[in-house]
Coordinates of C-alpha atoms and ligand atoms in Angstrom, one line a residue:
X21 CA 20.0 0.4 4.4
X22 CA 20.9 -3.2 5.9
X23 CA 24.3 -3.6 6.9
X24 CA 26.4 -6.6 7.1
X25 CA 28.3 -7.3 10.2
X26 CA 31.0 -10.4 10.1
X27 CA 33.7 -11.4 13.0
X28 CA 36.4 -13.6 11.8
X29 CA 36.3 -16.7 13.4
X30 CA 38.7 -19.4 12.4
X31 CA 38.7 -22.1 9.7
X32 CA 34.9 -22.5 7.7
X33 CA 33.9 -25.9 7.0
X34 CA 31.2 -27.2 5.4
X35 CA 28.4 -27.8 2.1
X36 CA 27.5 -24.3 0.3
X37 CA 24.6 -25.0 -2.7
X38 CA 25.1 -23.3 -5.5
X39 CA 22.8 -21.4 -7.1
X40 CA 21.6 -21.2 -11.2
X41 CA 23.6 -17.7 -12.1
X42 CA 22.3 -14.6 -12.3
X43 CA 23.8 -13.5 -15.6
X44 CA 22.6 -16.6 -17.5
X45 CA 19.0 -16.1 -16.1
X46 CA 18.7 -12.5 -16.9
X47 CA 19.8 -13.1 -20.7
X48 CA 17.2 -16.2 -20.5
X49 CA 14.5 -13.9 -19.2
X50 CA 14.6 -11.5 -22.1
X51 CA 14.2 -14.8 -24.4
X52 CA 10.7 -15.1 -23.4
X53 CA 10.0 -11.8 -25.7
X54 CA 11.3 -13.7 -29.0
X55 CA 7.9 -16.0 -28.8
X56 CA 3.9 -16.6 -28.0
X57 CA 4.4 -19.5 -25.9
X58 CA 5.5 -20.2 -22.5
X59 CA 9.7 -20.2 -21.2
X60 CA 9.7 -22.1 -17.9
X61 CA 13.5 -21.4 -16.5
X62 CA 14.4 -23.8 -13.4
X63 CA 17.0 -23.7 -11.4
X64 CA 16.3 -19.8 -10.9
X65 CA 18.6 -17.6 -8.1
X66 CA 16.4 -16.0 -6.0
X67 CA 18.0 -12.5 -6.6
X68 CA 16.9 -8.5 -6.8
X69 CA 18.1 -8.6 -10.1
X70 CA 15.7 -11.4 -11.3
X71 CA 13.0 -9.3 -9.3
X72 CA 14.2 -6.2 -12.0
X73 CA 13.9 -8.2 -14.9
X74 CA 10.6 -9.7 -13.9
X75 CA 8.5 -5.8 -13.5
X76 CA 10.4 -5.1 -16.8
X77 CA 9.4 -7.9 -18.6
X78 CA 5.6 -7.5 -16.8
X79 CA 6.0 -4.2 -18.0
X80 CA 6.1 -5.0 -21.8
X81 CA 3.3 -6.8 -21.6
X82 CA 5.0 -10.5 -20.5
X83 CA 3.1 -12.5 -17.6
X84 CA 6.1 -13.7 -15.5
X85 CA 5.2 -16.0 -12.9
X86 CA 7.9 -16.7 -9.7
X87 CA 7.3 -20.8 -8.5
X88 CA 8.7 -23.2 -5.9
X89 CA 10.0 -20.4 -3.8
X90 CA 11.3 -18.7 -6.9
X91 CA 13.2 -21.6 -8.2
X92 CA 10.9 -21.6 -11.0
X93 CA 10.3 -18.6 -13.5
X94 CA 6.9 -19.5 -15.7
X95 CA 6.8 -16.6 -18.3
X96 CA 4.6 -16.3 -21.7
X97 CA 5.0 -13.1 -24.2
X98 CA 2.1 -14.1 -26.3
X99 CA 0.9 -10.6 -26.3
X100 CA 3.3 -7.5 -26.0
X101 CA 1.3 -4.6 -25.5
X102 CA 4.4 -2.0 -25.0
X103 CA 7.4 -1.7 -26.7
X104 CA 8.8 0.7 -24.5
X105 CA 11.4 -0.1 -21.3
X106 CA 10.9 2.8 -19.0
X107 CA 14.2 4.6 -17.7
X108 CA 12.4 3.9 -14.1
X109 CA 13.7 0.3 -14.3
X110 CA 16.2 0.1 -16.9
X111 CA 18.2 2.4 -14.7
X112 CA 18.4 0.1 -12.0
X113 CA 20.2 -2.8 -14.2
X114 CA 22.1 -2.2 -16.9
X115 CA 21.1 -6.5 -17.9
X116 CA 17.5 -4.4 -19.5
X117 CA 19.3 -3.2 -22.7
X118 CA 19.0 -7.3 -23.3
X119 CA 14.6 -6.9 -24.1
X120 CA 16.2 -4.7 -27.2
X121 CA 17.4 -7.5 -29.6
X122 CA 14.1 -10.2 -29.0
X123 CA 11.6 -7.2 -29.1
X124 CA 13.1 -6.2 -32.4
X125 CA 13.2 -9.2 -34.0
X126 CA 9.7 -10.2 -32.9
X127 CA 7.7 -7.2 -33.6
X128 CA 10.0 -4.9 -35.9
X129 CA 10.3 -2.1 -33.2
X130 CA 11.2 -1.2 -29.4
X131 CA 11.6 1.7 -27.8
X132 CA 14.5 0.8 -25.1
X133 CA 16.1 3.7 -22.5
X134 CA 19.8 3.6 -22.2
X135 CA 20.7 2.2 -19.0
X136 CA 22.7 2.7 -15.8
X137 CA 23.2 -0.4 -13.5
X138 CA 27.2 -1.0 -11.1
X139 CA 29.2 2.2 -10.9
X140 CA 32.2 0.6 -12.6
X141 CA 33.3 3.0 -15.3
X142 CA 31.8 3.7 -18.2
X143 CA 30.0 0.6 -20.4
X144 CA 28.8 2.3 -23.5
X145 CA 26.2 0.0 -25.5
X146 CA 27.3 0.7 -28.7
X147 CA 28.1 -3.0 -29.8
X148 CA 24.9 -3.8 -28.7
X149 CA 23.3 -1.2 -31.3
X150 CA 26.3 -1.7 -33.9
X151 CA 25.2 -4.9 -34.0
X152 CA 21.1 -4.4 -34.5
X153 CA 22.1 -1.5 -36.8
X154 CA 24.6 -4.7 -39.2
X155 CA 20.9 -6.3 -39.1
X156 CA 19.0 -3.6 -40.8
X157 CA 17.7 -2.0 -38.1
X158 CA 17.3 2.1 -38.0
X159 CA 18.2 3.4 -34.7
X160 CA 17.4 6.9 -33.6
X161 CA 18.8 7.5 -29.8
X162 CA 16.7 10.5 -28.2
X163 CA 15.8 11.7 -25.3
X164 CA 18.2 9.0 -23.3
X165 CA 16.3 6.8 -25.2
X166 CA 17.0 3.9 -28.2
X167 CA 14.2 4.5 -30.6
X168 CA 14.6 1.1 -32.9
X169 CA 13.1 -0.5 -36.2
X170 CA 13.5 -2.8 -38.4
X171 CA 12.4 -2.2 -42.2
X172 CA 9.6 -4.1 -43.6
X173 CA 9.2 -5.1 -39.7
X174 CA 11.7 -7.8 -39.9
X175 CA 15.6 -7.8 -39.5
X176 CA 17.9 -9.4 -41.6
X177 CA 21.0 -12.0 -41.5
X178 CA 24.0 -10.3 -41.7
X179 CA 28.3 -10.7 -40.5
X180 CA 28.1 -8.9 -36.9
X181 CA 32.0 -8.8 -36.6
X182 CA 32.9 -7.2 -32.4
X183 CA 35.9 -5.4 -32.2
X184 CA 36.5 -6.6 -28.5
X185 CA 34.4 -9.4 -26.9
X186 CA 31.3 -8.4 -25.2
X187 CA 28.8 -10.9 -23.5
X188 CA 25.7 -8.6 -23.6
X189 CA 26.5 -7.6 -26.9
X190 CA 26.8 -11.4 -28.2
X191 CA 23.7 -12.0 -26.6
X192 CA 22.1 -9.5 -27.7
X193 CA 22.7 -10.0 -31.3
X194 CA 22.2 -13.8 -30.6
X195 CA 18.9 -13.8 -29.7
X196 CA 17.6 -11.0 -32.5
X197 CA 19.6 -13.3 -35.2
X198 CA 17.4 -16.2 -34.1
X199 CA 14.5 -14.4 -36.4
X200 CA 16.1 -12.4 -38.7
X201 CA 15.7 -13.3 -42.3
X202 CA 18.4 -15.4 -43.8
X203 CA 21.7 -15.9 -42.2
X204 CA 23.9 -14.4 -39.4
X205 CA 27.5 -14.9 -38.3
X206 CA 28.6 -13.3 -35.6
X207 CA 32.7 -12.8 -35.3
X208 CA 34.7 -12.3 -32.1
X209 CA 31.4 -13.4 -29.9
X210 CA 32.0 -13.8 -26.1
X211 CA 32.6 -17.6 -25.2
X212 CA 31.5 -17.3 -21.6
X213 CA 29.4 -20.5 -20.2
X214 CA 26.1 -18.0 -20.3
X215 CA 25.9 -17.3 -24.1
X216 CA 26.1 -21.1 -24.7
X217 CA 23.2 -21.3 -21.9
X218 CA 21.5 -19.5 -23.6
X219 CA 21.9 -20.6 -27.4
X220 CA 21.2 -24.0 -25.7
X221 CA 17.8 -22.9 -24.5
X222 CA 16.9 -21.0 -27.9
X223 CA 17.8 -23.9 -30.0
X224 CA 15.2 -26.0 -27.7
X225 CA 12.9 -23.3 -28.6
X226 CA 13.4 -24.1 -32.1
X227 CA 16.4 -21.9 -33.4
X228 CA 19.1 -23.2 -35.7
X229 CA 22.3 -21.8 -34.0
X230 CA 26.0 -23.5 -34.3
X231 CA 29.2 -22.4 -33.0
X232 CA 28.4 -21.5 -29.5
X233 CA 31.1 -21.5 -26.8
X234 CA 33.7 -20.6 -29.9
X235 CA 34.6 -17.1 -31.4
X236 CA 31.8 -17.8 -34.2
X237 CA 28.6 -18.3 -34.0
X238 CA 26.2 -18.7 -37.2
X239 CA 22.5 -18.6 -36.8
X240 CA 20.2 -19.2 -39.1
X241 CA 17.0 -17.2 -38.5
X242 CA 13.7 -19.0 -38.6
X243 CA 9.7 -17.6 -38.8
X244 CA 9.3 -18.3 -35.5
X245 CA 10.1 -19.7 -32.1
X246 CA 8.3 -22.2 -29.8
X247 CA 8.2 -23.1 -25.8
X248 CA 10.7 -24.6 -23.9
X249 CA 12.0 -25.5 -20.5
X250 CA 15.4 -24.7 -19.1
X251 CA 17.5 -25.3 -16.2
X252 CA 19.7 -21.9 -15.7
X253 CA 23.5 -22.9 -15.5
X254 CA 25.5 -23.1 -12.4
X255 CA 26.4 -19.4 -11.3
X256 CA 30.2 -19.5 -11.7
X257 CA 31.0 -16.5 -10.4
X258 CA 28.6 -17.6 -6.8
X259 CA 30.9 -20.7 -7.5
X260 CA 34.2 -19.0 -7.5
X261 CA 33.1 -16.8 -4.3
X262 CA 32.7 -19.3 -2.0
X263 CA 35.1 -21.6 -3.0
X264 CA 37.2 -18.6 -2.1
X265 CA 36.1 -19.1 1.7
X266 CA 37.8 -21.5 2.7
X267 CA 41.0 -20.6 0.7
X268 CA 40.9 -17.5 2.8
X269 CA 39.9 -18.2 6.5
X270 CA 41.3 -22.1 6.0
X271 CA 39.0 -25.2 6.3
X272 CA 37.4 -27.2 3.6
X273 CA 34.3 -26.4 1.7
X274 CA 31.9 -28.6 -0.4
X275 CA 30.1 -26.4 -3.3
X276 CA 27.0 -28.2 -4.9
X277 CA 26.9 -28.4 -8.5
X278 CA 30.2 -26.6 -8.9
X279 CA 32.2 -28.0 -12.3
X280 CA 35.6 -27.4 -12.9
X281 CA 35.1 -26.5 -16.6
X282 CA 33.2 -23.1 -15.4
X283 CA 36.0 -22.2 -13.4
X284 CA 39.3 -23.8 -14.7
X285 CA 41.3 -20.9 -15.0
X286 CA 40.1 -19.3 -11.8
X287 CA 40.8 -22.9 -10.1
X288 CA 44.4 -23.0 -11.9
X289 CA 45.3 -19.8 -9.7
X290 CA 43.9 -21.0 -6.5
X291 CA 46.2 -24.2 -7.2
X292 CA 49.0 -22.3 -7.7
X293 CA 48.5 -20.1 -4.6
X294 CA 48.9 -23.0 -2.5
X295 CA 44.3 -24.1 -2.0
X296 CA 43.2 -27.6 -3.1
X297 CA 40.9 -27.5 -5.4
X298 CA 39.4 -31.4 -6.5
X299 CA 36.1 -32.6 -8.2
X300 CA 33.4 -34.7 -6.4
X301 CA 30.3 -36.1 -7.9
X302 CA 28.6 -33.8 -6.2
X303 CA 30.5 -30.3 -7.2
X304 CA 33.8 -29.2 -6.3
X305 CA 36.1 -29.4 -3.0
X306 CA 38.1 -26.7 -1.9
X307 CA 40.7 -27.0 1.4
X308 CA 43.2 -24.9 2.8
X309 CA 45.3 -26.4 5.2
X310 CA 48.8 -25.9 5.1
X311 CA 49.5 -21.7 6.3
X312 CA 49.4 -19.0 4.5
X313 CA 48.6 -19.0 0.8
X314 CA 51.3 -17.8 -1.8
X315 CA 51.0 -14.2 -3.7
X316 CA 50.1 -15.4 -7.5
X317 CA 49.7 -12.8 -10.6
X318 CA 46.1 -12.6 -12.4
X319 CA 45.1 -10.5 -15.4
X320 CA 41.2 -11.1 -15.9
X321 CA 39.9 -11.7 -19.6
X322 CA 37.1 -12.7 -21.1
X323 CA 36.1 -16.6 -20.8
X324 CA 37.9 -19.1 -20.8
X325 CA 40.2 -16.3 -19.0
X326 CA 40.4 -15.6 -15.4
X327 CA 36.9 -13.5 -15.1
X328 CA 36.9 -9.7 -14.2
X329 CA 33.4 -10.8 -11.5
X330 CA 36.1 -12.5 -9.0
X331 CA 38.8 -10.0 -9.4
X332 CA 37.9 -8.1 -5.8
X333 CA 37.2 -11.6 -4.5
X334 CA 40.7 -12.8 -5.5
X335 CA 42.1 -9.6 -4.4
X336 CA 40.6 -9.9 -1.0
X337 CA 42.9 -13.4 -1.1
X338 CA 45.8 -12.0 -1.9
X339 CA 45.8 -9.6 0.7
X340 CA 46.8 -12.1 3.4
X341 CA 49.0 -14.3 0.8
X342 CA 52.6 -14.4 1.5
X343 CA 54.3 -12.0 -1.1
X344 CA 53.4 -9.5 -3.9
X345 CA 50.9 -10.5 -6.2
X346 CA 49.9 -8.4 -9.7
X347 CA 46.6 -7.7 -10.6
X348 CA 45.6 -6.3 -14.1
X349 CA 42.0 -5.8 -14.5
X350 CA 41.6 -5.8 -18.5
X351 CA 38.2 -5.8 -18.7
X352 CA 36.6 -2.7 -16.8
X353 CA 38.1 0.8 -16.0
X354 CA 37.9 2.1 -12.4
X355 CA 37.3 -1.3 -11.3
X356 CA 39.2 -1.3 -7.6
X357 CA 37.0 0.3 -5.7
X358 CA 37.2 -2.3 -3.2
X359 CA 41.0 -1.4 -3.0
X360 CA 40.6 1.8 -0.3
X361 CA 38.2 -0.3 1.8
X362 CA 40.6 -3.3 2.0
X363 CA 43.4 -1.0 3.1
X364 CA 41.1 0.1 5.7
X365 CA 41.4 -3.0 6.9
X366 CA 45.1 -3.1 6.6
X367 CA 45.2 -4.5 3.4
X368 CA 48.7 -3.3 1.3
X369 CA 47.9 -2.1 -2.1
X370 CA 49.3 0.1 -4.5
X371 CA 46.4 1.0 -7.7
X372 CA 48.0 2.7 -10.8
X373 CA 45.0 2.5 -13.4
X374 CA 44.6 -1.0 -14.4
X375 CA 46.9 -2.6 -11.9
X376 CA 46.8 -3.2 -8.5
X377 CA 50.2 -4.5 -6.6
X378 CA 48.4 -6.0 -3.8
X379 CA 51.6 -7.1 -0.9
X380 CA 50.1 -10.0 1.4
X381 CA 50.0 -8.7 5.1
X382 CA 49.8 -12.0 7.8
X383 CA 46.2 -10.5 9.1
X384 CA 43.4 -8.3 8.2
X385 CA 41.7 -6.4 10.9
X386 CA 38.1 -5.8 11.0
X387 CA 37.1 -2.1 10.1
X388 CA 33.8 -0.1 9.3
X389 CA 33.7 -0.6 5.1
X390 CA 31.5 0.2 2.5
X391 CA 30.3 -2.0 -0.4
X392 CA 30.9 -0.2 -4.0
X393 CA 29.4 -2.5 -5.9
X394 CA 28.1 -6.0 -6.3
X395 CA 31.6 -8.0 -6.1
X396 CA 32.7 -5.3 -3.8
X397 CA 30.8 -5.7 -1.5
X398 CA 31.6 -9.9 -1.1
X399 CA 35.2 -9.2 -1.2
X400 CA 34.9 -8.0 2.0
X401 CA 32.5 -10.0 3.4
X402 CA 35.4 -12.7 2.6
X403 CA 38.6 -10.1 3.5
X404 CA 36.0 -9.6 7.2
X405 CA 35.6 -13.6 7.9
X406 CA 39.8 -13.8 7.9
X407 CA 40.1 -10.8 9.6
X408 CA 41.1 -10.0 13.7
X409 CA 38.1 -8.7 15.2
X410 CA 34.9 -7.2 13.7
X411 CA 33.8 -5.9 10.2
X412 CA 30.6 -4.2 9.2
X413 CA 30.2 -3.8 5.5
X414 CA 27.6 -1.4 5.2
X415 CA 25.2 -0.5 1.5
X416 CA 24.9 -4.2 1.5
X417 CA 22.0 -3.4 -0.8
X418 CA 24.6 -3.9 -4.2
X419 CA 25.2 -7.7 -2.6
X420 CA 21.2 -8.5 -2.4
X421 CA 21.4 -8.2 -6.2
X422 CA 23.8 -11.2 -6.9
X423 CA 23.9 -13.5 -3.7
X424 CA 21.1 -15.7 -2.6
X425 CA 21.1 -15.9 1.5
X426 CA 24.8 -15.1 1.4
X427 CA 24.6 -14.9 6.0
X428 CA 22.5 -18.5 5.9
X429 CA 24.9 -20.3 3.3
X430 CA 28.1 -18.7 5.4
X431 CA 26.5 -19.7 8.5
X432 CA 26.2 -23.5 7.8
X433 CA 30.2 -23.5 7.6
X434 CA 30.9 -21.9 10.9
X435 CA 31.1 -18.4 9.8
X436 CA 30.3 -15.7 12.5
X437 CA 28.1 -13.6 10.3
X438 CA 24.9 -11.2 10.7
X439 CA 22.7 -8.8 8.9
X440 CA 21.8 -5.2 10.7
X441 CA 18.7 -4.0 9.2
X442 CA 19.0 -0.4 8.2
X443 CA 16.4 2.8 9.0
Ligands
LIG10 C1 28.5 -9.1 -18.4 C2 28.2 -9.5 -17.0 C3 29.1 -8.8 -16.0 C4 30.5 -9.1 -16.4 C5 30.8 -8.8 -17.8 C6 32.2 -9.2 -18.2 C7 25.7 -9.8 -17.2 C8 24.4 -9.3 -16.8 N1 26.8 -9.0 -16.8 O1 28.4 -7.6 -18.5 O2 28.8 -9.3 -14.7 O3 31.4 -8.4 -15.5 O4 29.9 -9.4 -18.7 O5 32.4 -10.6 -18.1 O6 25.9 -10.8 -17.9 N2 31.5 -2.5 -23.9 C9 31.5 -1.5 -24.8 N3 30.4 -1.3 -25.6 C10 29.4 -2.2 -25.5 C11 29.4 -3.2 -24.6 C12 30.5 -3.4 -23.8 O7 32.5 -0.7 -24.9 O8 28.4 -2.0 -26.3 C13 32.7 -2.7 -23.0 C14 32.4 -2.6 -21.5 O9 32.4 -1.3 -21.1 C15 33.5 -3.5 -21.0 C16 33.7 -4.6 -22.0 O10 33.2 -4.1 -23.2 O11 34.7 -2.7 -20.9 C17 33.1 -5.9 -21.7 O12 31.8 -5.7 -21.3 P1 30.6 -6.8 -21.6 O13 31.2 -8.1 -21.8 O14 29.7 -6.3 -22.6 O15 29.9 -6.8 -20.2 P2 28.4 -6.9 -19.9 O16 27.7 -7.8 -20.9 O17 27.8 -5.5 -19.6

């Protein structure tokens, strides 16, 4: 396994692209399923995850073809020979319940495995099926499997009320409403900047949706769905990383195509903690200039809240701020794993269940580490770049799955960083 070693080496300045996100793209994927004719996504990551959803979806049947260096996703559904997702992928990214909803609604059944995907806690999928089940639809789980139908082969408009906002569940429900029969409403749906990328891209493809981006979303289900073209959204949660950088090791950082509405509330804390953060026309600036940055409290919510994906990220932060910041981590149980590996750094933090008391220390010093999970493992790629001395992050194989050329992007501000390949 590839290993990640980084040497902190002063302020990072510089331009960092950013990349179409992840989480948008790998609801967009599944969209392909809901009709016959071709989804082109652009602005694609280049990620392991997109590589997962791409042999699930080639799986089912879907051609799925990777253009422009990956940029470009070319996919057509317009014959689905299996209704079944295999345990052998699903289990790799919990993002594959998502072919559930659109192969339901198309084709009246699907055959989905329950998945596994980032060790953080448990993340049940029962608003996902509550949802499918308000539609109609008869769900039989066996066998570590969902076995799913809808009567008379189609589903039906109904009120999907959540009784805590879930984005995969919203999405889910979203995209199977799109051809159900009659009307859906869907109450307490997630508001984050990916569901409206993706109603955006179903309503090219015909569907009547209104209401995304608030707590209500009606759709109105039509016969049938036609091609489209998308650009993926800005990943905001990429965004958020790196503008982190330079709020951490000092310096000033340009990132490309950032927007200050994907990350307000995120941007309102790195204000208050002392890092400039100001609009271009080309994305969004981010300097630290002045010493050390000041502790801040942050309780992570679901959009337009401060988002659980940049809690270690922010945490990593705090650990050299000056003072004693709070951290309550509302959306995700057992969600600090990155906490032990910081203090192996030096880091001071106290975890009692959902909160972390994280007391800034004036350096970090580099230490062997291991990457927990996707955000984990960045958090101390950015706690190792501010850091006396050398960190290697090893199990780097959980960062491959959400950052695109993480070393070269680092690299072209200065930062001393380089991968190990593994045995
Ligand atoms: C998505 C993101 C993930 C992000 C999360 C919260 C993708 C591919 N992943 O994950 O990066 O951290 O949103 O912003 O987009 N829950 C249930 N039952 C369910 C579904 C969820 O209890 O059926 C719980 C979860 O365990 C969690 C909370 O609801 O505690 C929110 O999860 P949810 O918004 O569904 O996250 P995901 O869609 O899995």
């Amino acid at each position: 396994m590839d290993s990640i070693l980084v040497r902190g080496n002063g302020p990072l300045n510089g331009v960092i692209p950013i990349a179409g996100a992840k989480n948008a793209c790998l609801t967009l994927m599944p969209a392909t399923l809901l009709s016959e004719e071709p989804l082109t996504l652009t602005n694609a990551p280049r990620l392991s995850d997109i590589r997962t959803m791409t042999q699930l979806l080639q799986s089912l049947g879907a051609e799925v073809a990777s253009l422009k260096d990956g940029l470009v996703l070319a996919m057509s559904s317009h014959s689905i020979d299996n209704h079944t997702a295999d345990y052998d992928i699903v289990r790799k990214m919990r993002a594959s319940i998502l072919v559930l909803g659109p192969m339901l609604a198309r084709d009246g059944h699907a055959i989905v495995s329950l998945p596994g995907g980032c060790a953080i806690g448990a993340r049940p999928v029962d608003l996902h099926l509550k949802a499918l089940e308000a539609m109609g639809a008869e769900l039989d789980l066996r066998d570590g499997y969902v076995h799913a139908k809808a009567p008379g082969g189609r589903l039906k408009g109904a009120v999907v009320e959540f009784p805590f906002v879930s984005v995969g569940a919203t999405e889910n429900a979203l995209m199977a409403a799109t051809l159900a029969k009659g009307t859906t409403v869907i109450k307490n749906a997630a508001r984050e900047p990916e569901i409206v990328d993706l109603a955006h891209c179903l309503k090219k493809m015909g569907a009547q949706i209104e209401g995304e981006g608030t707590s209500t979303i009606t759709v109105q289900g039509v016969d049938r769905l036609h091609g489209a073209t998308h650009p993926v959204v800005t990943d905001r949660i990429e965004l958020g990383t790196y503008m982190l950088a330079p709020a951490i090791c000092g310096g000033e950082v340009e990132c490309l195509g950032g927007r200050m509405d994907l990350v307000a509330a995120f941007a309102e804390k790195l204000d208050q903690a002392g890092v400039s953060v100001v609009e271009t026309e080309r994305g969004l600036k981010v300097s630290r200039k002045n010493g050390r940055v000041k502790a801040v409290d942050v309780t992570t919510e679901p959009f337009p809240g401060f988002p659980t994906d940049l809690q270690a990220q922010m945490m990593a932060l705090l650990c050299t701020a000056d003072g004693t910041s709070v951290l309550e981590e509302k959306i995700f149980e057992n969600r600090f794993m990155h906490a032990p590996e910081l203090m192996r750094m030096g880091a001071k933090i106290d975890v009692h269940g959902g909160t972390a008391k994280v007391t800034g220390v004036s350096k970090l010093r580099g230490a062997p580490v291991m990457a927990t999970d996707l955000r984990a493992s960045v958090s101390l790629i950015l706690a190792g770049l501010a850091a006396e001395g050398e960190t290697v992050v090893s199990r780097v194989y959980h960062l491959d799955r959400g950052y695109e050329r993480v070393e070269e992007k680092l690299m072209a501000c200065g930062a001393h960083i380089e991968r190990i390949a593994g045995n």
